[in-house]
Tab-separated table of C-alpha atoms and ligand atoms in Angstrom:
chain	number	residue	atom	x	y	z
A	97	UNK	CA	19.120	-17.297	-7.979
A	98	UNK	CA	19.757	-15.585	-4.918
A	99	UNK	CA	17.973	-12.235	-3.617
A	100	UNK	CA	20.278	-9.466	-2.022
A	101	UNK	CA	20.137	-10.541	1.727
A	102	UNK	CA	18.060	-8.759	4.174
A	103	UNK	CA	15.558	-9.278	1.038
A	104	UNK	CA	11.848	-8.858	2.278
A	105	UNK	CA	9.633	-12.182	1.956
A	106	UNK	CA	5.923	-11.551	2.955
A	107	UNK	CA	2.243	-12.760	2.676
A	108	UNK	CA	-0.621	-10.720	1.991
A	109	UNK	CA	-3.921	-10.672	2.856
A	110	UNK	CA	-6.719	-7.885	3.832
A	111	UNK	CA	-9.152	-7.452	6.524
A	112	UNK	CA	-13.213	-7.933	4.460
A	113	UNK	CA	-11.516	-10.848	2.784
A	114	UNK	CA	-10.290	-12.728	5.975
A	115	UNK	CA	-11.774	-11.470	9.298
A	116	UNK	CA	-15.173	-12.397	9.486
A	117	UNK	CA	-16.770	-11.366	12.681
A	118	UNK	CA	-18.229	-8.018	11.131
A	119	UNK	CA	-20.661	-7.501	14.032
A	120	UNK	CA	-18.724	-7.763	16.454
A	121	UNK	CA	-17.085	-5.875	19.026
A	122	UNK	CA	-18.743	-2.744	17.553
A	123	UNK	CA	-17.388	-2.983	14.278
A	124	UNK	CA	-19.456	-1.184	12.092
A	125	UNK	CA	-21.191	-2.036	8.335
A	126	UNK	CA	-18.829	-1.456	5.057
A	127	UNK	CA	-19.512	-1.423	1.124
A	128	UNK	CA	-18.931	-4.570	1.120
A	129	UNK	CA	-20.998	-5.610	4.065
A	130	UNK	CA	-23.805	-3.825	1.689
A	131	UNK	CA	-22.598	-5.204	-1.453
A	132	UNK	CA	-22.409	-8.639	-0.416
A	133	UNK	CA	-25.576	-8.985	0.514
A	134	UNK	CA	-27.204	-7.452	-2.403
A	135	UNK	CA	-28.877	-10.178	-4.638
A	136	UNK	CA	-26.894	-11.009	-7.763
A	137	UNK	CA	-23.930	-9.205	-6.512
A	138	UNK	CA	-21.470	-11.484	-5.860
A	139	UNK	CA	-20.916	-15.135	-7.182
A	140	UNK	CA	-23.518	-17.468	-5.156
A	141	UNK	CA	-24.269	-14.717	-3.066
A	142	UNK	CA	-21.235	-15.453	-0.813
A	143	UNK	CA	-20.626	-12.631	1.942
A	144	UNK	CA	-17.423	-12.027	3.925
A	145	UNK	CA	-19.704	-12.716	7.047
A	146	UNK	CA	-17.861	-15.460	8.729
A	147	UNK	CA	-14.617	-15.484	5.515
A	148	UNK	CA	-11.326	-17.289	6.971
A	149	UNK	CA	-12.522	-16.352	10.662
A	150	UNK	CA	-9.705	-14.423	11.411
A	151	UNK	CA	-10.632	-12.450	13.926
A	152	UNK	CA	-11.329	-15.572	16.373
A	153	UNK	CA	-8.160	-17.339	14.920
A	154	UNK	CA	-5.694	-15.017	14.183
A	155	UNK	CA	-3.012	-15.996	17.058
A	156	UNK	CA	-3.036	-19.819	14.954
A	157	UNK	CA	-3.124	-17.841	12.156
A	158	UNK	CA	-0.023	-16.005	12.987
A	159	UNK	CA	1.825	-19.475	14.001
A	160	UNK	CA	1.053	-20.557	10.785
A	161	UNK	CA	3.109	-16.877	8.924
A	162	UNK	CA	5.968	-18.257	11.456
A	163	UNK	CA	6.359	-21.798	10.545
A	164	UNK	CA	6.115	-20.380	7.031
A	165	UNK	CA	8.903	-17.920	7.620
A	166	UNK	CA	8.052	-15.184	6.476
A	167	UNK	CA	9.799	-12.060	7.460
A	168	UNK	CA	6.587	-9.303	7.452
A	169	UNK	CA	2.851	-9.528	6.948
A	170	UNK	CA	0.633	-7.371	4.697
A	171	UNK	CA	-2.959	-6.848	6.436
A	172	UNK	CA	-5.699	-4.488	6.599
A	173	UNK	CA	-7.332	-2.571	8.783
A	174	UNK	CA	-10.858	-2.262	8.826
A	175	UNK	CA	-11.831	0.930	8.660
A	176	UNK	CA	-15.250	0.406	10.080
A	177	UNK	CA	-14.091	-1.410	12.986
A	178	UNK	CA	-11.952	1.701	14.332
A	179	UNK	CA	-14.503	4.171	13.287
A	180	UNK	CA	-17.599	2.602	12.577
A	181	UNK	CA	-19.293	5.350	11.266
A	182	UNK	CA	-15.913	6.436	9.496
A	183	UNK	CA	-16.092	9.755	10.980
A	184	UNK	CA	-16.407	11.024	14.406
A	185	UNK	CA	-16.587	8.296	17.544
A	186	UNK	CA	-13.840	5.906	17.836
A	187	UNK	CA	-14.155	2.468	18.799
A	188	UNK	CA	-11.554	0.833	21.272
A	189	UNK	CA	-11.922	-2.718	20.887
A	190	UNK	CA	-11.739	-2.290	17.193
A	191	UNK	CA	-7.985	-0.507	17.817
A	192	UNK	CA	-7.321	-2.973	20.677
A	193	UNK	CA	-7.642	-6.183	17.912
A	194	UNK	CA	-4.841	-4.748	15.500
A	195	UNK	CA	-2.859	-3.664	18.873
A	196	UNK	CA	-3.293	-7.604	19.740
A	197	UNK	CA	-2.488	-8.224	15.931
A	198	UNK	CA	0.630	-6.318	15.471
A	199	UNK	CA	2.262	-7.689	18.794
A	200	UNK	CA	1.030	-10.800	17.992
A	201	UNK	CA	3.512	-10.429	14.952
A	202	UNK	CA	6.440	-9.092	16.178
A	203	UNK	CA	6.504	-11.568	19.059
A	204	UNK	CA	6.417	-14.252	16.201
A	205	UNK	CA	9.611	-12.027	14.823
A	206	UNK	CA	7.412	-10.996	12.344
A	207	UNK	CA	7.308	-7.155	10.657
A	208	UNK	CA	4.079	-5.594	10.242
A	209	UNK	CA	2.468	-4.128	7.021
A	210	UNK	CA	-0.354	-2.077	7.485
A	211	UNK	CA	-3.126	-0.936	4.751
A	212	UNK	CA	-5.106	1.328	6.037
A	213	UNK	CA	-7.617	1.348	2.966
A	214	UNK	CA	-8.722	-2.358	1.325
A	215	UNK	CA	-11.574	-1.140	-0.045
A	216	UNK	CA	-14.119	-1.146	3.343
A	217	UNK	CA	-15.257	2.302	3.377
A	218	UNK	CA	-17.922	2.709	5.940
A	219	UNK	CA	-21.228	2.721	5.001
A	220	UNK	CA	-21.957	5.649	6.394
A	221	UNK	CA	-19.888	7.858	4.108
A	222	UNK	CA	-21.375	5.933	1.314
A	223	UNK	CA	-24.611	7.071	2.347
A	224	UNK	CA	-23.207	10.587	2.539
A	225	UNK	CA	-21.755	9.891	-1.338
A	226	UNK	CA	-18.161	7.893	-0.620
A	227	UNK	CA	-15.309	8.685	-2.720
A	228	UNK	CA	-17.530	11.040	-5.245
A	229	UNK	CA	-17.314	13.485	-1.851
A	230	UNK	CA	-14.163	15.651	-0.817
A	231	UNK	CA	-14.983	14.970	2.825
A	232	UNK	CA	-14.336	11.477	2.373
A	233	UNK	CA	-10.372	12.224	1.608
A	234	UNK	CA	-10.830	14.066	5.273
A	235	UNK	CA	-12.202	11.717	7.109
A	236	UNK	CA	-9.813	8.806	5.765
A	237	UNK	CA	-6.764	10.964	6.539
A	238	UNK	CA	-8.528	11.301	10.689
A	239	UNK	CA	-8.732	7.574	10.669
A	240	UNK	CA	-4.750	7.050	9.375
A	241	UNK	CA	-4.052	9.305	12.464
A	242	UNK	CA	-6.388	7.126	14.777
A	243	UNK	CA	-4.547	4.337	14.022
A	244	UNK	CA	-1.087	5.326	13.907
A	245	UNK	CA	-1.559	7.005	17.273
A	246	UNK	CA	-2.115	3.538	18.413
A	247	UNK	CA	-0.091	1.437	16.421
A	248	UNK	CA	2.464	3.954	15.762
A	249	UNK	CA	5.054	2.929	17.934
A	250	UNK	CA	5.243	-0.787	16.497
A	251	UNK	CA	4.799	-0.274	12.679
A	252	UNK	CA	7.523	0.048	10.133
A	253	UNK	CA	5.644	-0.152	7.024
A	254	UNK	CA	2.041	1.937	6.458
A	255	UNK	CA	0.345	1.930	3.366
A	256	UNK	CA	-2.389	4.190	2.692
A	257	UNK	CA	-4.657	2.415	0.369
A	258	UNK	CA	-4.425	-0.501	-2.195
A	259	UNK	CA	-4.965	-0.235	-5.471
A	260	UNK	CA	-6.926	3.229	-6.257
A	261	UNK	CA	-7.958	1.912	-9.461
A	262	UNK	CA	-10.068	-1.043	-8.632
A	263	UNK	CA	-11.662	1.100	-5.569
A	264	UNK	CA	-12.632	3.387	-7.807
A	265	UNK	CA	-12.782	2.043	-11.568
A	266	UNK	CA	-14.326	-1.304	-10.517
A	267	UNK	CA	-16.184	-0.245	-7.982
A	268	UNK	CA	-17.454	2.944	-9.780
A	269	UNK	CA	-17.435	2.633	-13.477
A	270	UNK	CA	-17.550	-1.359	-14.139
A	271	UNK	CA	-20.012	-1.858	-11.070
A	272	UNK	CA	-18.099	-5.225	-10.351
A	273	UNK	CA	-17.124	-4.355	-6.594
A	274	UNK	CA	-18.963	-2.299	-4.049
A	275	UNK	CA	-20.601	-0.040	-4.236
A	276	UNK	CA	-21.654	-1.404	-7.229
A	277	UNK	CA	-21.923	2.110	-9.482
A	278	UNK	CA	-21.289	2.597	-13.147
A	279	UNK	CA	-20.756	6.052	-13.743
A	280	UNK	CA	-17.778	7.398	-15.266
A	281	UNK	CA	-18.041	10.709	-13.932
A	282	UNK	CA	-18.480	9.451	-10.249
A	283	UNK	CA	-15.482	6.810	-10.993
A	284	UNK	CA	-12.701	9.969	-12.212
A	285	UNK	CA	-14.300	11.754	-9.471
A	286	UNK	CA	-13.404	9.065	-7.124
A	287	UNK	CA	-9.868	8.366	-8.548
A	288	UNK	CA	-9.024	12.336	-7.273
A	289	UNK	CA	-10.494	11.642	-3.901
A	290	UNK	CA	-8.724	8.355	-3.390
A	291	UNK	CA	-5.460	9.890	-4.437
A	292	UNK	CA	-6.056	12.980	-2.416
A	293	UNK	CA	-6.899	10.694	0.830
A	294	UNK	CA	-3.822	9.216	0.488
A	295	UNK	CA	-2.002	12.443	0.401
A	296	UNK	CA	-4.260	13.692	3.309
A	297	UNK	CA	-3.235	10.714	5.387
A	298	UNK	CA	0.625	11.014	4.493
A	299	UNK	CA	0.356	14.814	5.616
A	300	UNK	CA	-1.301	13.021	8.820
A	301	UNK	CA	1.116	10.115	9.522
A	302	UNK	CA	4.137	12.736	9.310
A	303	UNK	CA	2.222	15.618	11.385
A	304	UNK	CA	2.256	12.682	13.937
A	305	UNK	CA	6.139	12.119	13.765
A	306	UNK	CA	5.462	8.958	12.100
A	307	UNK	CA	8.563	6.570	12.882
A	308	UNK	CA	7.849	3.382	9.742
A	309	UNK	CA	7.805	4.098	6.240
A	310	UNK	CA	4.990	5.387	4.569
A	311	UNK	CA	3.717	4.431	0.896
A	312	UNK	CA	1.133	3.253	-0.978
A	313	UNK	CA	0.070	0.498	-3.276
A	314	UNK	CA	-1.139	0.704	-6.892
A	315	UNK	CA	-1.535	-2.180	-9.286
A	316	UNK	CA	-0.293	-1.501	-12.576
A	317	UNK	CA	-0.595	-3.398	-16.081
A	318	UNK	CA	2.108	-4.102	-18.401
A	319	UNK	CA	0.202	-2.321	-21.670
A	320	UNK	CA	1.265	-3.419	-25.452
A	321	UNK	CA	-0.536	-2.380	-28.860
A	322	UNK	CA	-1.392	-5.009	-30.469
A	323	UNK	CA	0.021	-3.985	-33.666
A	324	UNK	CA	1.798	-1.311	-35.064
A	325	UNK	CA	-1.311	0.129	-36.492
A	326	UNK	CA	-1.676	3.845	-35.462
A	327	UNK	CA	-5.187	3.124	-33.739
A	328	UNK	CA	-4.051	-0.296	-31.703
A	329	UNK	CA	-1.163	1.955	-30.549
A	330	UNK	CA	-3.263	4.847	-29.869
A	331	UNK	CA	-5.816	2.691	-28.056
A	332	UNK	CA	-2.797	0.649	-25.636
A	333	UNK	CA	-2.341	4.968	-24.937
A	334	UNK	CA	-5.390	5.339	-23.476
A	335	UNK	CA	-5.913	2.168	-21.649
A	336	UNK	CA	-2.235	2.671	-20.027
A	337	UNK	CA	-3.547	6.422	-19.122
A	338	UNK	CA	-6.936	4.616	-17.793
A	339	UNK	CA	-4.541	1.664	-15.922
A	340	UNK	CA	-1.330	3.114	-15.071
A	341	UNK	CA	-1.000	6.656	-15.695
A	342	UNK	CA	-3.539	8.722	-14.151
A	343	UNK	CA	-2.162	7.296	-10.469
A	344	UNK	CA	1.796	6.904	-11.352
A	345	UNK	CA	1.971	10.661	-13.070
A	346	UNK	CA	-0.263	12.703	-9.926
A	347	UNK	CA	1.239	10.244	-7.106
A	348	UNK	CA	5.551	10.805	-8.776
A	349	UNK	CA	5.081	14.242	-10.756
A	350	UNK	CA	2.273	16.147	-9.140
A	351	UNK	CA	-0.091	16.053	-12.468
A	352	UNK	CA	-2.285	14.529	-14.426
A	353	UNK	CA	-1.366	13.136	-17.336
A	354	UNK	CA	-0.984	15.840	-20.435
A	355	UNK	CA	-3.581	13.660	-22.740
A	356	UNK	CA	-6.131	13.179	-19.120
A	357	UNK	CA	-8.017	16.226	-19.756
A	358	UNK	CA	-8.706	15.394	-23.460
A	359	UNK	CA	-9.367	11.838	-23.145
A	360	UNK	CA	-12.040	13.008	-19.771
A	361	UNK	CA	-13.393	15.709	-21.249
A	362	UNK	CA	-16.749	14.427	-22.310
A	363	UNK	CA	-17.074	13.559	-18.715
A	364	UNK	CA	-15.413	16.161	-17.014
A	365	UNK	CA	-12.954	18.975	-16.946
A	366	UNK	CA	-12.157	18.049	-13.600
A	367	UNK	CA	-13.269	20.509	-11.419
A	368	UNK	CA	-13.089	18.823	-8.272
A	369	UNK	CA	-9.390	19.368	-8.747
A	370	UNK	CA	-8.601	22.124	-5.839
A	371	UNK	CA	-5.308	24.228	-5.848
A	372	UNK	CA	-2.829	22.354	-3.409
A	373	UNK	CA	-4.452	19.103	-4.315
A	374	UNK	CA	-1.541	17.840	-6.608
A	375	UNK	CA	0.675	18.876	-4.274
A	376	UNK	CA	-0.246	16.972	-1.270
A	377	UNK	CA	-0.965	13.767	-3.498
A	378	UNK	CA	2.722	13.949	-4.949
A	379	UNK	CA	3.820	14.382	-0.675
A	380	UNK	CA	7.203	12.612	-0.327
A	381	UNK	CA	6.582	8.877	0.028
A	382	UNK	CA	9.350	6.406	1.421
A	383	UNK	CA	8.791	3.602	-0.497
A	384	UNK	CA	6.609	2.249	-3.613
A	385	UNK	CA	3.800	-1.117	-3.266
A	386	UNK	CA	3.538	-2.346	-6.459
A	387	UNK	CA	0.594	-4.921	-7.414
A	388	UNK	CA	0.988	-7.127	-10.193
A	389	UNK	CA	-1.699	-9.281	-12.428
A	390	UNK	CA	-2.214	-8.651	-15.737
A	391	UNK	CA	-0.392	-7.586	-18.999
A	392	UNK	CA	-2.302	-6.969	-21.989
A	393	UNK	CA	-2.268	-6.363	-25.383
A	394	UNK	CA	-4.843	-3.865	-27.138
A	395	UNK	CA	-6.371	-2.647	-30.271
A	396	UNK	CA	-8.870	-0.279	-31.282
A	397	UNK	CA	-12.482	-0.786	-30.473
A	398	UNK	CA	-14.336	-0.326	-33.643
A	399	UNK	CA	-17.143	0.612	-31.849
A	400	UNK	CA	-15.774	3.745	-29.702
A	401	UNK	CA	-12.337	4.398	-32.237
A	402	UNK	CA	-11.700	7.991	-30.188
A	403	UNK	CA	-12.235	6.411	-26.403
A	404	UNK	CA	-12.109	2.719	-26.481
A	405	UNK	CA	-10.052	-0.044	-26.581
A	406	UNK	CA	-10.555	-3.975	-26.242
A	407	UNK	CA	-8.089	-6.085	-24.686
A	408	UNK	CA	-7.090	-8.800	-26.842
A	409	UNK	CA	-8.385	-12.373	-24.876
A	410	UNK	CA	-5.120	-14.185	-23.769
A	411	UNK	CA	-4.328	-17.491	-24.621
A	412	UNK	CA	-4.176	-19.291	-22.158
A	413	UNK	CA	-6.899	-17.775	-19.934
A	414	UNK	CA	-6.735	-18.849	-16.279
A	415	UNK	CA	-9.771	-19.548	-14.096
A	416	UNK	CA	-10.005	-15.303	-13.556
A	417	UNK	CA	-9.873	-14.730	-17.437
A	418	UNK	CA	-6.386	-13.007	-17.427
A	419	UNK	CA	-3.377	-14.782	-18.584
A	420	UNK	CA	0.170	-15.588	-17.333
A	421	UNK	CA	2.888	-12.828	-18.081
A	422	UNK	CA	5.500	-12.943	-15.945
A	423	UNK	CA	7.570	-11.050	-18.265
A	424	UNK	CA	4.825	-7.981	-17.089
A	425	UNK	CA	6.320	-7.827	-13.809
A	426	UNK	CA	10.050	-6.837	-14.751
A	427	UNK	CA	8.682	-4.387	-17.615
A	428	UNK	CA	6.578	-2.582	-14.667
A	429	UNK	CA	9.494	-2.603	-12.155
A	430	UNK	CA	11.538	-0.970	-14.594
A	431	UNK	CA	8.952	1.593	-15.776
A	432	UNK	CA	8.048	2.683	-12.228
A	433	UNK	CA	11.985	2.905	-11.591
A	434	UNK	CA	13.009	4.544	-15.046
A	435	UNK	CA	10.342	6.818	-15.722
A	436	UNK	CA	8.667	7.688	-12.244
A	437	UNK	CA	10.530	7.393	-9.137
A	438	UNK	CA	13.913	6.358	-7.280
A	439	UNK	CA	11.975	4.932	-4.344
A	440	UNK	CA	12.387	1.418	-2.737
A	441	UNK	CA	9.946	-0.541	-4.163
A	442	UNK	CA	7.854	-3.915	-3.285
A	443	UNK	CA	5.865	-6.088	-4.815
A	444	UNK	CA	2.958	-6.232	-2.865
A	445	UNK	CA	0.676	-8.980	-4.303
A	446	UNK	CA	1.100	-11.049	-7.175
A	447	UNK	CA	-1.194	-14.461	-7.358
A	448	UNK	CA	-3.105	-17.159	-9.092
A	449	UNK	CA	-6.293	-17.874	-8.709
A	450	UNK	CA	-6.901	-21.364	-9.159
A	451	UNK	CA	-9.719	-24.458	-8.153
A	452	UNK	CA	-7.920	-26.065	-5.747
A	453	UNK	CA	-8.715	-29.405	-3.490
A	454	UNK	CA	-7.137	-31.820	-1.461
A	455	UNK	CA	-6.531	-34.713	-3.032
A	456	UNK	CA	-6.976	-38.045	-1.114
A	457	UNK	CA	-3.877	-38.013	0.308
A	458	UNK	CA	-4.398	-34.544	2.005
A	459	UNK	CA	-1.980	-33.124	-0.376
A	460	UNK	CA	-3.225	-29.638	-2.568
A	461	UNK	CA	-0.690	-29.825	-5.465
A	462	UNK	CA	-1.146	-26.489	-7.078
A	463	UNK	CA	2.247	-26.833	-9.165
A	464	UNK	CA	0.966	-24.118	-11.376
A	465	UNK	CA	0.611	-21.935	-8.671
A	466	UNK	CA	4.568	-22.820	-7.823
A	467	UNK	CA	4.978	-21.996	-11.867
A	468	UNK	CA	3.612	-18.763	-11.159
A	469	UNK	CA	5.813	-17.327	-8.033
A	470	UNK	CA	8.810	-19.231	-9.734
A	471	UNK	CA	8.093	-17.169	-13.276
A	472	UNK	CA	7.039	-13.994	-10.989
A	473	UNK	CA	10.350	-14.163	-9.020
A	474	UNK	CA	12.692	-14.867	-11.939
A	475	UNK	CA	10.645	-11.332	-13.124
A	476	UNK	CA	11.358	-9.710	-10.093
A	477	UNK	CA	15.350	-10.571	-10.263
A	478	UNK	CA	15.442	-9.974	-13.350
A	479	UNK	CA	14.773	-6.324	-12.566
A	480	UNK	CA	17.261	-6.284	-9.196
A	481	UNK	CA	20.241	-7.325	-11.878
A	482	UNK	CA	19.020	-4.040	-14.170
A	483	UNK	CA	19.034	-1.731	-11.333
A	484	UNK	CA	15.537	-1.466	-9.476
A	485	UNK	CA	15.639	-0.942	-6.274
A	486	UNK	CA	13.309	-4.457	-5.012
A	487	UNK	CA	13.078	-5.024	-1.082
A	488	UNK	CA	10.383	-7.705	-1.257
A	489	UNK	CA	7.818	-9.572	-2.178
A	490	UNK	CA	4.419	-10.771	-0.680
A	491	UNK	CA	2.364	-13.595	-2.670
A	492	UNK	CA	-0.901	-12.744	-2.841
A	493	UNK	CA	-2.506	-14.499	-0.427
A	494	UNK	CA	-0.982	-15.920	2.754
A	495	UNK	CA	-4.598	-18.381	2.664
A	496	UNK	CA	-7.763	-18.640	0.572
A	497	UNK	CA	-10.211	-15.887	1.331
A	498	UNK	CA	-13.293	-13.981	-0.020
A	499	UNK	CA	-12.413	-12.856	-3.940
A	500	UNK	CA	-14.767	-10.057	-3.872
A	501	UNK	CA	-17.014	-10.422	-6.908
A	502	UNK	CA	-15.988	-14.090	-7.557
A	503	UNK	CA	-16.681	-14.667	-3.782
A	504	UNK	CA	-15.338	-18.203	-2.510
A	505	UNK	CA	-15.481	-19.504	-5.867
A	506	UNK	CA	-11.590	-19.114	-6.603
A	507	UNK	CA	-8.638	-19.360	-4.604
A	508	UNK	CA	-5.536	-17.382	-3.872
A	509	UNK	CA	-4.206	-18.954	-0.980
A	510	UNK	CA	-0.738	-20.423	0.026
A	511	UNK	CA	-2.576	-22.237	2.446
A	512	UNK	CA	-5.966	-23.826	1.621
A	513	UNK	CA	-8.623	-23.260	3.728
A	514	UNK	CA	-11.871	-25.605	4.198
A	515	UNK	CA	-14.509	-23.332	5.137
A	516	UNK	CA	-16.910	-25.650	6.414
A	517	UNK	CA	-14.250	-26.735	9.443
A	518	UNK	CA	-11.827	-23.932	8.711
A	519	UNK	CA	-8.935	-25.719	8.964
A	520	UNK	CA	-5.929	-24.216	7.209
A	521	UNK	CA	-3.676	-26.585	5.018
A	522	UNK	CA	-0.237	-26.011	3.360
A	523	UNK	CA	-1.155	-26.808	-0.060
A	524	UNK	CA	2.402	-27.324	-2.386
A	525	UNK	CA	3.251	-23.762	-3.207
A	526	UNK	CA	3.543	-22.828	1.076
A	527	UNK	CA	5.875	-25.576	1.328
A	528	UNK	CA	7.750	-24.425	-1.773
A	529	UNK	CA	7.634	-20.649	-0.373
A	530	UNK	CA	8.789	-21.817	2.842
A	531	UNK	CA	12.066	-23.014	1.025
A	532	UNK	CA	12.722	-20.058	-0.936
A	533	UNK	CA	12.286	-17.875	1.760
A	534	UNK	CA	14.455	-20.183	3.633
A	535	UNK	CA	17.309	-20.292	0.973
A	536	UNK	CA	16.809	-16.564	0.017
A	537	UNK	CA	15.892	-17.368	-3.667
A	538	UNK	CA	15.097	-20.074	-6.100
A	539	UNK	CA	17.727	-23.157	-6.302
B	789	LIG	O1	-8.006	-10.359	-3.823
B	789	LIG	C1	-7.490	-9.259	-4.489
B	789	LIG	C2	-6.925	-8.253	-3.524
B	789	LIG	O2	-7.845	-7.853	-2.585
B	789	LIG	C3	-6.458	-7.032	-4.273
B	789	LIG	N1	-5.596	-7.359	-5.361
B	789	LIG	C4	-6.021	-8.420	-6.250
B	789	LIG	C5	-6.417	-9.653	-5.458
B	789	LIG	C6	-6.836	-10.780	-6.408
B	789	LIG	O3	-7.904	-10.401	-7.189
C-alpha cells in the first residue's frame, strides 16, 4: 500500500507539552502554567515544569526526527515566550530559540510546521478575560506577525491554532483544560474569538507577503445516531453541530451553521458576532490540518431531549475512554473534501494513548499502538483512492509528553521517554514508522 510519492510523513508534538524550561529566558506564565499548578487540576498534580526538557535538548531531539526519517515536524510556539505578556514587548531570546529550532530542522533536511496557538495563551490576557474578549483575536493575530517576521523566511507550513474546540469547549464549558471554566456562554463566546484570531492572523501572515502555506487545524469526530429513532438522529445533529460544524461551516462557507442560532439561543444570540467577522474567518486558506480521535455514536439524553445528547460508551474503551475507529478517519477525509472544501489536506495528529514500559530487555512493544497507525493509514488511503486530496500525516506524538488533564499518566509517544533520566527510547511503533516512512507505505 503505497502513498503517492512526495507523500508528507511527520511527527507532532507542541511546545507546554514538551519544552519545559517555562522560566526561562524570559518566557512568560501561560493557562497552563496556572492550571497546572492549581490543586486537583490535573492528574497527580503533574505540571509541564520540566515535561520532555526540550528546550535544553532539542538539537538530540532533532537527531532523533532524522534517524526516524521523517520528512517535516509539527511544533508549537509558545506564545508566552515571544510575548510574555501576549501583548505589547517582545522578547528576543524567546524568537531566537524557534530561529535555533527551525534551522536546526532544515539542516537535519527536515520541513518545519509551525502552530502558532497550542493552547498557551498568556496569562496576562486571561487576567484581562482570554478568549471571552475581542482583543484577544488582536493580539494573537500581532504575535503571528512577530513570528513570521522572524521565521518567515524558513517556514513552509503555518498553522494558526489547533483544535478551536478543545481550547474553547474543554477549556471553557467542560472545565477539563485551562483555564478551567464551565460556562457555556463564555465557551461559544470563545469559539468566535478563536475562529476570528485565526482569521486575524491569516489577514496578518499575508499582509506580510507570507511565502509557506497557511492553514489551520481542527479535530473533527466521525458522528453516527445510534438508531434510526428520530431523537438519536436528532441528538448525533446537535453533537456534530457542537463537534464539527460550528468550525468547518464559518472556517469553508463564511457562516454559522443554519440550526447554531436555535440550538445557542438559550445562551446567546451571538452578539459578539461583528459585521466582517465571517468574512475574515472564511479568508482563503492553502491547505486543511485535520485531527483525528474519536468517532461516536449518540442517542438522546432523556434528561435534556431538546439540547443533549450522550455518547454511547465504546466497546472496547482504551486507557483515554474513547475507542478505536479507524473507519472515522476516511469518513472525515471525505466529508471535509465532499461537503466543505477542495483544499490539500493533512492529518495532523492521530494517536493512542497507552501505559507503556520497557520491558527487561529495553524493548517498549506497543503493538497496539502499530495496530493503530496501521488501521489509521489504511483509513487515510482509503480516502487518497476516493479522491481526497491527502499530503501527509503526523502521528501524534513524535515522544511521550505532558497529556494536559491526564498529565504524565498516559502516553502518546513514538519514542518513550523516562522522565526521571530523560532518556528517549524507540519503543516498537518508531521503528515500525521509520519503515513505512522509509518504504512510502505499509508492505
Ligand atoms: O495531546 C493532545 C494534543 O495536544 C492535541 N490533540 C490531542 C492530543 C491527545 O490528547
Amino acid at each position: 500500500m503505497r502513498f503517492p510519492d512526495g507523500f508528507l510523513w511527520g511527527a507532532a508534538t507542541a511546545a507546554y507539552q514538551i519544552e519545559g524550561a517555562v522560566a526561562e529566558d524570559g518566557r512568560g506564565p501561560s493557562i497552563w502554567d496556572t492550571f497546572s499548578h492549581t490543586p486537583g487540576a490535573v492528574l497527580r498534580g503533574d505540571t509541564g515544569d520540566i515535561a520532555c526538557d526540550h528546550y535544553h535538548r532539542w538539537r538530540e531531539d532533532l537527531d532523533l526526527l532524522r534517524e526516524l526519517g521523517v520528512g517535516a515536524y509539527r511544533c508549537s510556539v509558545a506564545w508566552p515566550r515571544v510575548v510574555p505578556a501576549g501583548a505589547g514587548r517582545v522578547n528576543a531570546p524567546g524568537l531566537d530559540f524557534y530561529d535555533r529550532l527551525v534551522d536546526g530542522l532544515l539542516e537535519r533536511g527536515i520541513t518545519p510546521m509551525l502552530t502558532l496557538y497550542h493552547w498557551d495563551l498568556p496569562q496576562a490576557l486571561q487576567d484581562a478575560g482570554g478568549w471571552a474578549n475581542r482583543d484577544t483575536a488582536e493580539h494573537f493575530a500581532d504575535y503571528a506577525a512577530v513570528v513570521h517576521g522572524r521565521l518567515g523566511d524558513r517556514v513552509p507550513y503555518w498553522l494558526t491554532l489547533n483544535e478551536p474546540y478543545c481550547a474553547a469547549v474543554v477549556g471553557h464549558l467542560e472545565g477539563r483544560h485551562a483555564p478551567g471554566l464551565r460556562d457555556e456562554l463564555t465557551a461559544v463566546t470563545a469559539v468566535h474569538h478563536l475562529l476570528l484570531a485565526h482569521g486575524k492572523a491569516v489577514a496578518a501572515l499575508r499582509a506580510a507577503g507570507v511565502t509557506g502555506q497557511v492553514g489551520i487545524t481542527c479535530n473533527l469526530t466521525s458522528v453516527h445516531p445510534a438508531s434510526d429513532a428520530e431523537e438519536d438522529v436528532a441528538a448525533a445533529r446537535r453533537l456534530d453541530l457542537h463537534e464539527n460544524r460550528m468550525y468547518l461551516d464559518p472556517l469553508f462557507r463564511g457562516a454559522y451553521p443554519d440550526d447554531a442560532a436555535a440550538h445557542y439561543a438559550p445562551v446567546t444570540d451571538f452578539g459578539f458576532v461583528r459585521d466582517g467577522d465571517l468574512e475574515q474567518i472564511a479568508a482563503p486558506l492553502d491547505y486543511f490540518g485535520i485531527n483525528y480521535y474519536e468517532r461516536h455514536h449518540v442517542r438522546a439524553d432523556p434528561a435534556d431531549p431538546a439540547r443533549g445528547w450522550q455518547r454511547v460508551p465504546p466497546e472496547h474503551p482504551t486507557v483515554t475512554g474513547i475507542g478505536i475507529h479507524p473507519e472515522g478517519l476516511s469518513e472525515i477525509l471525505e466529508r471535509v473534501a465532499k461537503e466543505y472544501t477542495p483544499l490539500p489536506l493533512v492529518v495532523t495528529e492521530t494517536g493512542l494513548a497507552l501505559h507503556d514500559y520497557a520491558g527487561p530487555d529495553g524493548e517498549i512493544a506497543d503493538d497496539e499502538r502499530v495496530a493503530f497507525f496501521e488501521g489509521h493509514l489504511r483509513a487515510a488511503h482509503e480516502a487518497l483512492t476516493r479522491g481526497v486530496p491527502l499530503f501527509g500525516f503526523f502521528p501524534w506524538s513524535f515522544m511521550d509528553n505532558f497529556e494536559w488533564a491526564s498529565g504524565y499518566g498516559v502516553r502518546y509517544g513514538i519514542y518513550y521517554v523516562d522522565y526521571p533520566t530523560q532518556r528517549r527510547l524507540p519503543k516498537r511503533s518508531a521503528r515500525w514508522y521509520a519503515d513505512v516512512i522509509r518504504d512510502n507505505g505499509l508492505r
